[in-house]
């Protein structure tokens, strides 16, 4: 499993963590969120390091952002920065141990995009 797949899976489940769910499903989601916490922290730390290295900064050392809120990358460094982000995202990590059946996830309304993010933790019976 790739690191970005685990991060996206975690983000998707985090967006539903306050949904009222059957206890067994809620418990499994909680366990999976705990299990993926370290990988998410690693990803965020490394992404912050890349942004700090390649982002343009104001005189106070704060990263400059575009109107859309994205970090502005230094001139001539975009390809190098994107390559490092891609390498980070493609880092191999352990597969999530906790899996869900479609029946277990049925009480939650997921978009198709969210289901793509959860593909690695769904088992079809």
Coordinates of C-alpha atoms in Angstrom, one line a residue:
X1 CA 0.0 0.0 0.0
X2 CA 1.2 3.5 -0.8
X3 CA 1.5 6.2 1.9
X4 CA -0.9 8.5 0.1
X5 CA -3.5 5.7 -0.1
X6 CA -3.3 5.3 3.7
X7 CA -3.5 9.1 4.3
X8 CA -6.5 9.5 2.0
X9 CA -8.2 6.5 3.7
X10 CA -7.6 8.1 7.1
X11 CA -8.9 11.5 5.9
X12 CA -12.1 9.9 4.5
X13 CA -12.8 8.0 7.8
X14 CA -12.0 11.2 9.8
X15 CA -14.7 13.0 7.9
X16 CA -17.2 10.5 9.2
X17 CA -15.9 10.1 12.7
X18 CA -18.9 12.0 14.2
X19 CA -21.5 10.0 12.3
X20 CA -23.8 8.0 14.6
X21 CA -22.9 4.4 13.7
X22 CA -23.5 0.9 15.1
X23 CA -21.0 0.3 17.9
X24 CA -19.0 -2.4 16.1
X25 CA -18.4 -0.2 13.0
X26 CA -17.6 2.8 15.1
X27 CA -15.1 0.8 17.1
X28 CA -13.4 -0.5 14.0
X29 CA -13.2 3.0 12.6
X30 CA -11.7 4.2 15.8
X31 CA -9.1 1.4 15.8
X32 CA -8.2 2.1 12.2
X33 CA -7.8 5.8 12.9
X34 CA -5.4 4.9 15.8
X35 CA -3.6 2.4 13.6
X36 CA -2.9 5.0 10.8
X37 CA -2.0 7.9 13.0
X38 CA 1.7 7.5 12.9
X39 CA 1.8 7.2 9.1
X40 CA -0.3 10.3 8.8
X41 CA 2.0 12.2 11.2
X42 CA 5.0 11.0 9.1
X43 CA 3.4 12.2 5.9
X44 CA 2.5 15.6 7.4
X45 CA 6.0 16.1 8.8
X46 CA 7.7 15.3 5.6
X47 CA 5.3 17.4 3.5
X48 CA 6.0 20.3 5.9
X49 CA 9.7 19.8 5.5
X50 CA 9.4 19.9 1.7
X51 CA 7.2 23.0 1.8
X52 CA 9.7 24.7 4.1
X53 CA 12.6 23.8 1.8
X54 CA 10.9 24.8 -1.5
X55 CA 8.3 27.4 -0.6
X56 CA 8.9 31.1 -1.1
X57 CA 9.0 33.0 2.1
X58 CA 8.3 36.6 3.2
X59 CA 10.9 38.6 5.1
X60 CA 9.6 37.1 8.4
X61 CA 10.2 33.6 7.1
X62 CA 6.6 32.7 6.6
X63 CA 5.6 30.7 3.6
X64 CA 3.9 32.7 0.8
X65 CA 0.5 31.5 -0.4
X66 CA -1.4 32.0 -3.6
X67 CA -4.9 33.4 -3.6
X68 CA -6.2 29.8 -3.6
X69 CA -4.2 29.1 -0.4
X70 CA -1.5 27.0 -2.0
X71 CA 2.2 27.4 -1.1
X72 CA 4.1 29.3 -3.7
X73 CA 7.1 27.3 -4.8
X74 CA 10.5 29.0 -5.6
X75 CA 11.2 29.7 -9.2
X76 CA 12.9 26.8 -10.9
X77 CA 12.2 24.4 -8.0
X78 CA 8.7 23.2 -8.9
X79 CA 9.8 20.0 -10.7
X80 CA 12.2 19.1 -7.9
X81 CA 9.6 19.8 -5.3
X82 CA 6.9 17.8 -7.1
X83 CA 9.3 14.9 -7.5
X84 CA 9.9 14.8 -3.7
X85 CA 6.2 15.0 -3.0
X86 CA 5.5 12.1 -5.5
X87 CA 8.3 10.1 -3.9
X88 CA 6.8 10.7 -0.4
X89 CA 3.3 9.7 -1.6
X90 CA 4.6 6.6 -3.3
X91 CA 6.4 5.4 -0.2
X92 CA 5.4 1.8 0.6
X93 CA 3.7 1.3 4.0
X94 CA 2.1 -1.7 5.7
X95 CA -1.4 -2.5 4.6
X96 CA -4.1 -1.5 7.1
X97 CA -4.9 -4.4 9.4
X98 CA -8.6 -3.5 9.9
X99 CA -11.0 -4.3 7.1
X100 CA -14.7 -3.6 6.6
X101 CA -17.3 -5.5 4.8
X102 CA -19.7 -3.6 2.6
X103 CA -22.5 -4.5 5.0
X104 CA -20.6 -2.9 7.9
X105 CA -20.1 0.3 5.9
X106 CA -23.7 0.4 4.6
X107 CA -24.9 2.8 7.4
X108 CA -22.5 5.5 6.2
X109 CA -23.2 7.5 3.1
X110 CA -20.0 7.6 1.1
X111 CA -19.3 9.3 -2.2
X112 CA -17.7 7.4 -5.0
X113 CA -14.5 9.3 -4.4
X114 CA -14.5 8.3 -0.7
X115 CA -15.0 4.7 -1.7
X116 CA -11.9 4.9 -3.9
X117 CA -10.0 6.1 -0.8
X118 CA -11.3 3.2 1.2
X119 CA -10.7 0.5 -1.4
X120 CA -7.8 -1.0 0.6
X121 CA -9.8 -1.5 3.7
X122 CA -13.0 -3.0 2.1
X123 CA -13.4 -6.7 1.7
X124 CA -16.2 -8.0 -0.6
X125 CA -17.9 -11.2 0.5

